[in-house]
mmJSON file of the N, C-alpha and C atoms, coordinates in Angstrom:
{"data_MODEL":{"atom_site":{
"group_PDB":["ATOM","ATOM","ATOM","ATOM","ATOM","ATOM","ATOM","ATOM","ATOM","ATOM","ATOM","ATOM","ATOM","ATOM","ATOM","ATOM","ATOM","ATOM","ATOM","ATOM","ATOM","ATOM","ATOM","ATOM","ATOM","ATOM","ATOM","ATOM","ATOM","ATOM","ATOM","ATOM","ATOM","ATOM","ATOM","ATOM","ATOM","ATOM","ATOM","ATOM","ATOM","ATOM","ATOM","ATOM","ATOM","ATOM","ATOM","ATOM","ATOM","ATOM","ATOM","ATOM","ATOM","ATOM","ATOM","ATOM","ATOM","ATOM","ATOM","ATOM","ATOM","ATOM","ATOM","ATOM","ATOM","ATOM","ATOM","ATOM","ATOM","ATOM","ATOM","ATOM","ATOM","ATOM","ATOM","ATOM","ATOM","ATOM","ATOM","ATOM","ATOM","ATOM","ATOM","ATOM","ATOM","ATOM","ATOM","ATOM","ATOM","ATOM","ATOM","ATOM","ATOM","ATOM","ATOM","ATOM","ATOM","ATOM","ATOM","ATOM","ATOM","ATOM","ATOM","ATOM","ATOM","ATOM","ATOM","ATOM","ATOM","ATOM","ATOM","ATOM","ATOM","ATOM","ATOM","ATOM","ATOM","ATOM","ATOM","ATOM","ATOM","ATOM","ATOM","ATOM","ATOM","ATOM","ATOM","ATOM","ATOM","ATOM","ATOM","ATOM","ATOM","ATOM","ATOM","ATOM","ATOM","ATOM","ATOM","ATOM","ATOM","ATOM","ATOM","ATOM","ATOM","ATOM","ATOM","ATOM","ATOM","ATOM","ATOM","ATOM","ATOM","ATOM","ATOM","ATOM"],
"id":[1,2,3,4,5,6,7,8,9,10,11,12,13,14,15,16,17,18,19,20,21,22,23,24,25,26,27,28,29,30,31,32,33,34,35,36,37,38,39,40,41,42,43,44,45,46,47,48,49,50,51,52,53,54,55,56,57,58,59,60,61,62,63,64,65,66,67,68,69,70,71,72,73,74,75,76,77,78,79,80,81,82,83,84,85,86,87,88,89,90,91,92,93,94,95,96,97,98,99,100,101,102,103,104,105,106,107,108,109,110,111,112,113,114,115,116,117,118,119,120,121,122,123,124,125,126,127,128,129,130,131,132,133,134,135,136,137,138,139,140,141,142,143,144,145,146,147,148,149,150,151,152,153,154,155,156],
"type_symbol":["N","C","C","N","C","C","N","C","C","N","C","C","N","C","C","N","C","C","N","C","C","N","C","C","N","C","C","N","C","C","N","C","C","N","C","C","N","C","C","N","C","C","N","C","C","N","C","C","N","C","C","N","C","C","N","C","C","N","C","C","N","C","C","N","C","C","N","C","C","N","C","C","N","C","C","N","C","C","N","C","C","N","C","C","N","C","C","N","C","C","N","C","C","N","C","C","N","C","C","N","C","C","N","C","C","N","C","C","N","C","C","N","C","C","N","C","C","N","C","C","N","C","C","N","C","C","N","C","C","N","C","C","N","C","C","N","C","C","N","C","C","N","C","C","N","C","C","N","C","C","N","C","C","N","C","C"],
"label_atom_id":["N","CA","C","N","CA","C","N","CA","C","N","CA","C","N","CA","C","N","CA","C","N","CA","C","N","CA","C","N","CA","C","N","CA","C","N","CA","C","N","CA","C","N","CA","C","N","CA","C","N","CA","C","N","CA","C","N","CA","C","N","CA","C","N","CA","C","N","CA","C","N","CA","C","N","CA","C","N","CA","C","N","CA","C","N","CA","C","N","CA","C","N","CA","C","N","CA","C","N","CA","C","N","CA","C","N","CA","C","N","CA","C","N","CA","C","N","CA","C","N","CA","C","N","CA","C","N","CA","C","N","CA","C","N","CA","C","N","CA","C","N","CA","C","N","CA","C","N","CA","C","N","CA","C","N","CA","C","N","CA","C","N","CA","C","N","CA","C","N","CA","C","N","CA","C","N","CA","C","N","CA","C"],
"label_alt_id":[null,null,null,null,null,null,null,null,null,null,null,null,null,null,null,null,null,null,null,null,null,null,null,null,null,null,null,null,null,null,null,null,null,null,null,null,null,null,null,null,null,null,null,null,null,null,null,null,null,null,null,null,null,null,null,null,null,null,null,null,null,null,null,null,null,null,null,null,null,null,null,null,null,null,null,null,null,null,null,null,null,null,null,null,null,null,null,null,null,null,null,null,null,null,null,null,null,null,null,null,null,null,null,null,null,null,null,null,null,null,null,null,null,null,null,null,null,null,null,null,null,null,null,null,null,null,null,null,null,null,null,null,null,null,null,null,null,null,null,null,null,null,null,null,null,null,null,null,null,null,null,null,null,null,null,null],
"label_comp_id":["UNK","UNK","UNK","UNK","UNK","UNK","UNK","UNK","UNK","UNK","UNK","UNK","UNK","UNK","UNK","UNK","UNK","UNK","UNK","UNK","UNK","UNK","UNK","UNK","UNK","UNK","UNK","UNK","UNK","UNK","UNK","UNK","UNK","UNK","UNK","UNK","UNK","UNK","UNK","UNK","UNK","UNK","UNK","UNK","UNK","UNK","UNK","UNK","UNK","UNK","UNK","UNK","UNK","UNK","UNK","UNK","UNK","UNK","UNK","UNK","UNK","UNK","UNK","UNK","UNK","UNK","UNK","UNK","UNK","UNK","UNK","UNK","UNK","UNK","UNK","UNK","UNK","UNK","UNK","UNK","UNK","UNK","UNK","UNK","UNK","UNK","UNK","UNK","UNK","UNK","UNK","UNK","UNK","UNK","UNK","UNK","UNK","UNK","UNK","UNK","UNK","UNK","UNK","UNK","UNK","UNK","UNK","UNK","UNK","UNK","UNK","UNK","UNK","UNK","UNK","UNK","UNK","UNK","UNK","UNK","UNK","UNK","UNK","UNK","UNK","UNK","UNK","UNK","UNK","UNK","UNK","UNK","UNK","UNK","UNK","UNK","UNK","UNK","UNK","UNK","UNK","UNK","UNK","UNK","UNK","UNK","UNK","UNK","UNK","UNK","UNK","UNK","UNK","UNK","UNK","UNK"],
"label_asym_id":["A","A","A","A","A","A","A","A","A","A","A","A","A","A","A","A","A","A","A","A","A","A","A","A","A","A","A","A","A","A","A","A","A","A","A","A","A","A","A","A","A","A","A","A","A","A","A","A","A","A","A","A","A","A","A","A","A","A","A","A","A","A","A","A","A","A","A","A","A","A","A","A","A","A","A","A","A","A","A","A","A","A","A","A","A","A","A","A","A","A","A","A","A","A","A","A","A","A","A","A","A","A","A","A","A","A","A","A","A","A","A","A","A","A","A","A","A","A","A","A","A","A","A","A","A","A","A","A","A","A","A","A","A","A","A","A","A","A","A","A","A","A","A","A","A","A","A","A","A","A","A","A","A","A","A","A"],
"label_entity_id":["1","1","1","1","1","1","1","1","1","1","1","1","1","1","1","1","1","1","1","1","1","1","1","1","1","1","1","1","1","1","1","1","1","1","1","1","1","1","1","1","1","1","1","1","1","1","1","1","1","1","1","1","1","1","1","1","1","1","1","1","1","1","1","1","1","1","1","1","1","1","1","1","1","1","1","1","1","1","1","1","1","1","1","1","1","1","1","1","1","1","1","1","1","1","1","1","1","1","1","1","1","1","1","1","1","1","1","1","1","1","1","1","1","1","1","1","1","1","1","1","1","1","1","1","1","1","1","1","1","1","1","1","1","1","1","1","1","1","1","1","1","1","1","1","1","1","1","1","1","1","1","1","1","1","1","1"],
"label_seq_id":[1,1,1,2,2,2,3,3,3,4,4,4,5,5,5,6,6,6,7,7,7,8,8,8,9,9,9,10,10,10,11,11,11,12,12,12,13,13,13,14,14,14,15,15,15,16,16,16,17,17,17,18,18,18,19,19,19,20,20,20,21,21,21,22,22,22,23,23,23,24,24,24,25,25,25,26,26,26,27,27,27,28,28,28,29,29,29,30,30,30,31,31,31,32,32,32,33,33,33,34,34,34,35,35,35,36,36,36,37,37,37,38,38,38,39,39,39,40,40,40,41,41,41,42,42,42,43,43,43,44,44,44,45,45,45,46,46,46,47,47,47,48,48,48,49,49,49,50,50,50,51,51,51,52,52,52],
"pdbx_PDB_ins_code":[null,null,null,null,null,null,null,null,null,null,null,null,null,null,null,null,null,null,null,null,null,null,null,null,null,null,null,null,null,null,null,null,null,null,null,null,null,null,null,null,null,null,null,null,null,null,null,null,null,null,null,null,null,null,null,null,null,null,null,null,null,null,null,null,null,null,null,null,null,null,null,null,null,null,null,null,null,null,null,null,null,null,null,null,null,null,null,null,null,null,null,null,null,null,null,null,null,null,null,null,null,null,null,null,null,null,null,null,null,null,null,null,null,null,null,null,null,null,null,null,null,null,null,null,null,null,null,null,null,null,null,null,null,null,null,null,null,null,null,null,null,null,null,null,null,null,null,null,null,null,null,null,null,null,null,null],
"Cartn_x":[0.863,0.0,0.912,0.754,1.568,0.875,1.563,1.054,-0.319,-0.63,-1.941,-3.052,-2.785,-3.763,-3.954,-2.864,-2.96,-3.827,-3.643,-4.447,-5.93,-6.223,-7.618,-8.199,-7.415,-7.893,-8.135,-7.387,-7.58,-8.988,-9.579,-10.949,-11.924,-11.615,-12.488,-12.156,-10.905,-10.482,-11.108,-11.369,-11.963,-13.373,-14.094,-15.423,-15.402,-14.266,-14.157,-14.142,-13.832,-13.769,-15.085,-16.188,-17.506,-17.702,-17.028,-17.229,-16.206,-15.304,-14.34,-15.044,-14.816,-15.524,-14.815,-13.496,-12.775,-11.54,-10.822,-9.641,-8.508,-8.393,-7.34,-7.56,-8.801,-9.108,-8.881,-9.278,-9.055,-7.562,-6.773,-5.323,-4.713,-5.131,-4.617,-5.012,-6.231,-6.686,-5.903,-5.615,-4.804,-3.407,-2.789,-1.463,-1.5,-2.51,-2.651,-2.859,-3.658,-3.901,-2.603,-1.794,-0.513,0.381,0.482,1.326,0.803,-0.512,-1.087,-0.898,-1.015,-0.791,0.655,1.59,3.002,3.273,2.681,2.849,2.262,1.059,0.395,1.176,1.907,2.654,4.048,4.458,5.814,5.773,6.016,5.993,6.956,6.492,7.313,7.332,6.577,6.594,5.551,5.743,4.841,4.64,3.471,3.205,3.076,3.787,3.684,3.118,2.138,1.476,1.848,1.869,2.167,1.189,1.723,0.897,0.856,1.344,1.363,2.507],
"Cartn_y":[-1.159,0.0,1.224,2.105,3.32,4.447,5.581,6.659,7.186,7.172,7.657,6.688,5.397,4.396,4.441,4.666,4.767,5.954,7.068,8.262,7.991,7.304,6.981,6.001,5.013,4.01,4.611,5.637,6.273,6.819,7.238,7.753,6.662,5.423,4.304,3.686,3.73,3.038,3.637,4.927,5.565,5.021,4.657,4.09,2.676,2.02,0.656,0.592,1.681,1.684,1.215,1.566,1.166,-0.34,-1.028,-2.467,-3.282,-2.612,-3.332,-3.878,-5.153,-5.834,-5.725,-5.478,-5.441,-4.55,-4.463,-3.596,-4.069,-5.376,-5.888,-5.421,-5.459,-5.008,-3.504,-2.759,-1.308,-0.984,-1.738,-1.514,-1.816,-2.924,-3.283,-2.234,-1.751,-0.715,0.573,0.874,2.056,1.946,0.771,0.555,0.696,0.111,0.204,1.653,2.378,3.788,4.577,4.341,5.042,4.75,3.474,3.121,3.75,3.76,4.331,5.847,6.507,7.959,8.291,7.499,7.729,7.482,6.453,6.156,7.284,7.722,8.773,10.08,10.308,11.569,11.515,10.352,10.194,9.823,10.798,10.509,9.383,8.486,7.377,6.182,6.24,5.133,4.074,2.894,1.77,1.029,0.44,-0.504,-1.877,-2.842,-4.22,-5.045,-5.859,-6.689,-8.147,-8.92,-10.35,-10.994,-11.771,-12.425,-11.663,-10.415,-9.639,-10.094],
"Cartn_z":[0.0,0.0,0.0,-0.971,-1.021,-0.261,-0.171,0.688,0.269,-0.997,-1.437,-1.041,-1.139,-0.716,0.797,1.527,2.989,3.385,2.701,3.005,2.739,1.67,1.348,2.366,2.761,3.722,5.098,5.45,6.756,6.914,5.823,5.885,6.299,5.966,6.29,7.648,8.034,9.246,10.496,10.485,11.66,11.928,10.908,11.068,11.63,11.552,12.058,13.588,14.237,15.707,16.327,15.705,16.239,16.216,15.31,15.202,16.002,16.708,17.541,18.774,19.042,20.131,21.47,21.46,22.727,22.631,23.742,23.81,22.899,22.703,21.819,20.391,19.941,18.587,18.463,19.477,19.454,19.423,20.182,20.197,18.834,18.214,16.893,15.862,15.949,15.021,15.243,16.495,16.804,16.217,16.341,15.763,14.243,13.626,12.173,11.744,12.489,12.181,12.217,13.236,13.357,12.162,11.784,10.637,9.352,9.185,7.969,7.938,9.071,9.129,8.768,9.298,8.98,7.498,6.952,5.529,4.68,5.023,4.255,4.284,5.367,5.52,4.904,4.388,3.873,2.397,1.516,0.079,-0.286,-1.137,-1.602,-0.669,0.419,1.379,1.04,1.6,1.401,2.711,2.868,3.964,3.325,3.867,3.398,4.526,4.223,5.207,5.007,6.081,5.99,5.013,4.129,3.128,1.808,1.799,0.548,-0.33],
"occupancy":[1.0,1.0,1.0,1.0,1.0,1.0,1.0,1.0,1.0,1.0,1.0,1.0,1.0,1.0,1.0,1.0,1.0,1.0,1.0,1.0,1.0,1.0,1.0,1.0,1.0,1.0,1.0,1.0,1.0,1.0,1.0,1.0,1.0,1.0,1.0,1.0,1.0,1.0,1.0,1.0,1.0,1.0,1.0,1.0,1.0,1.0,1.0,1.0,1.0,1.0,1.0,1.0,1.0,1.0,1.0,1.0,1.0,1.0,1.0,1.0,1.0,1.0,1.0,1.0,1.0,1.0,1.0,1.0,1.0,1.0,1.0,1.0,1.0,1.0,1.0,1.0,1.0,1.0,1.0,1.0,1.0,1.0,1.0,1.0,1.0,1.0,1.0,1.0,1.0,1.0,1.0,1.0,1.0,1.0,1.0,1.0,1.0,1.0,1.0,1.0,1.0,1.0,1.0,1.0,1.0,1.0,1.0,1.0,1.0,1.0,1.0,1.0,1.0,1.0,1.0,1.0,1.0,1.0,1.0,1.0,1.0,1.0,1.0,1.0,1.0,1.0,1.0,1.0,1.0,1.0,1.0,1.0,1.0,1.0,1.0,1.0,1.0,1.0,1.0,1.0,1.0,1.0,1.0,1.0,1.0,1.0,1.0,1.0,1.0,1.0,1.0,1.0,1.0,1.0,1.0,1.0],
"B_iso_or_equiv":[0.0,0.0,0.0,0.0,0.0,0.0,0.0,0.0,0.0,0.0,0.0,0.0,0.0,0.0,0.0,0.0,0.0,0.0,0.0,0.0,0.0,0.0,0.0,0.0,0.0,0.0,0.0,0.0,0.0,0.0,0.0,0.0,0.0,0.0,0.0,0.0,0.0,0.0,0.0,0.0,0.0,0.0,0.0,0.0,0.0,0.0,0.0,0.0,0.0,0.0,0.0,0.0,0.0,0.0,0.0,0.0,0.0,0.0,0.0,0.0,0.0,0.0,0.0,0.0,0.0,0.0,0.0,0.0,0.0,0.0,0.0,0.0,0.0,0.0,0.0,0.0,0.0,0.0,0.0,0.0,0.0,0.0,0.0,0.0,0.0,0.0,0.0,0.0,0.0,0.0,0.0,0.0,0.0,0.0,0.0,0.0,0.0,0.0,0.0,0.0,0.0,0.0,0.0,0.0,0.0,0.0,0.0,0.0,0.0,0.0,0.0,0.0,0.0,0.0,0.0,0.0,0.0,0.0,0.0,0.0,0.0,0.0,0.0,0.0,0.0,0.0,0.0,0.0,0.0,0.0,0.0,0.0,0.0,0.0,0.0,0.0,0.0,0.0,0.0,0.0,0.0,0.0,0.0,0.0,0.0,0.0,0.0,0.0,0.0,0.0,0.0,0.0,0.0,0.0,0.0,0.0],
"pdbx_formal_charge":[null,null,null,null,null,null,null,null,null,null,null,null,null,null,null,null,null,null,null,null,null,null,null,null,null,null,null,null,null,null,null,null,null,null,null,null,null,null,null,null,null,null,null,null,null,null,null,null,null,null,null,null,null,null,null,null,null,null,null,null,null,null,null,null,null,null,null,null,null,null,null,null,null,null,null,null,null,null,null,null,null,null,null,null,null,null,null,null,null,null,null,null,null,null,null,null,null,null,null,null,null,null,null,null,null,null,null,null,null,null,null,null,null,null,null,null,null,null,null,null,null,null,null,null,null,null,null,null,null,null,null,null,null,null,null,null,null,null,null,null,null,null,null,null,null,null,null,null,null,null,null,null,null,null,null,null],
"auth_seq_id":[1,1,1,2,2,2,3,3,3,4,4,4,5,5,5,6,6,6,7,7,7,8,8,8,9,9,9,10,10,10,11,11,11,12,12,12,13,13,13,14,14,14,15,15,15,16,16,16,17,17,17,18,18,18,19,19,19,20,20,20,21,21,21,22,22,22,23,23,23,24,24,24,25,25,25,26,26,26,27,27,27,28,28,28,29,29,29,30,30,30,31,31,31,32,32,32,33,33,33,34,34,34,35,35,35,36,36,36,37,37,37,38,38,38,39,39,39,40,40,40,41,41,41,42,42,42,43,43,43,44,44,44,45,45,45,46,46,46,47,47,47,48,48,48,49,49,49,50,50,50,51,51,51,52,52,52],
"auth_comp_id":["UNK","UNK","UNK","UNK","UNK","UNK","UNK","UNK","UNK","UNK","UNK","UNK","UNK","UNK","UNK","UNK","UNK","UNK","UNK","UNK","UNK","UNK","UNK","UNK","UNK","UNK","UNK","UNK","UNK","UNK","UNK","UNK","UNK","UNK","UNK","UNK","UNK","UNK","UNK","UNK","UNK","UNK","UNK","UNK","UNK","UNK","UNK","UNK","UNK","UNK","UNK","UNK","UNK","UNK","UNK","UNK","UNK","UNK","UNK","UNK","UNK","UNK","UNK","UNK","UNK","UNK","UNK","UNK","UNK","UNK","UNK","UNK","UNK","UNK","UNK","UNK","UNK","UNK","UNK","UNK","UNK","UNK","UNK","UNK","UNK","UNK","UNK","UNK","UNK","UNK","UNK","UNK","UNK","UNK","UNK","UNK","UNK","UNK","UNK","UNK","UNK","UNK","UNK","UNK","UNK","UNK","UNK","UNK","UNK","UNK","UNK","UNK","UNK","UNK","UNK","UNK","UNK","UNK","UNK","UNK","UNK","UNK","UNK","UNK","UNK","UNK","UNK","UNK","UNK","UNK","UNK","UNK","UNK","UNK","UNK","UNK","UNK","UNK","UNK","UNK","UNK","UNK","UNK","UNK","UNK","UNK","UNK","UNK","UNK","UNK","UNK","UNK","UNK","UNK","UNK","UNK"],
"auth_asym_id":["A","A","A","A","A","A","A","A","A","A","A","A","A","A","A","A","A","A","A","A","A","A","A","A","A","A","A","A","A","A","A","A","A","A","A","A","A","A","A","A","A","A","A","A","A","A","A","A","A","A","A","A","A","A","A","A","A","A","A","A","A","A","A","A","A","A","A","A","A","A","A","A","A","A","A","A","A","A","A","A","A","A","A","A","A","A","A","A","A","A","A","A","A","A","A","A","A","A","A","A","A","A","A","A","A","A","A","A","A","A","A","A","A","A","A","A","A","A","A","A","A","A","A","A","A","A","A","A","A","A","A","A","A","A","A","A","A","A","A","A","A","A","A","A","A","A","A","A","A","A","A","A","A","A","A","A"],
"auth_atom_id":["N","CA","C","N","CA","C","N","CA","C","N","CA","C","N","CA","C","N","CA","C","N","CA","C","N","CA","C","N","CA","C","N","CA","C","N","CA","C","N","CA","C","N","CA","C","N","CA","C","N","CA","C","N","CA","C","N","CA","C","N","CA","C","N","CA","C","N","CA","C","N","CA","C","N","CA","C","N","CA","C","N","CA","C","N","CA","C","N","CA","C","N","CA","C","N","CA","C","N","CA","C","N","CA","C","N","CA","C","N","CA","C","N","CA","C","N","CA","C","N","CA","C","N","CA","C","N","CA","C","N","CA","C","N","CA","C","N","CA","C","N","CA","C","N","CA","C","N","CA","C","N","CA","C","N","CA","C","N","CA","C","N","CA","C","N","CA","C","N","CA","C","N","CA","C","N","CA","C","N","CA","C"],
"pdbx_PDB_model_num":[1,1,1,1,1,1,1,1,1,1,1,1,1,1,1,1,1,1,1,1,1,1,1,1,1,1,1,1,1,1,1,1,1,1,1,1,1,1,1,1,1,1,1,1,1,1,1,1,1,1,1,1,1,1,1,1,1,1,1,1,1,1,1,1,1,1,1,1,1,1,1,1,1,1,1,1,1,1,1,1,1,1,1,1,1,1,1,1,1,1,1,1,1,1,1,1,1,1,1,1,1,1,1,1,1,1,1,1,1,1,1,1,1,1,1,1,1,1,1,1,1,1,1,1,1,1,1,1,1,1,1,1,1,1,1,1,1,1,1,1,1,1,1,1,1,1,1,1,1,1,1,1,1,1,1,1]
}}}
């Protein structure tokens, strides 16, 4: 995922907080949000996920 895709996904990720069932899910979503924000703010950056 490049920085432009991360910026677009951030708009959707905030809505996912309502569907988190517990603190572990909220923590994971928070970590993902941080990584996506950093990626979106850094031109030329990419996020690679396990299995990609």
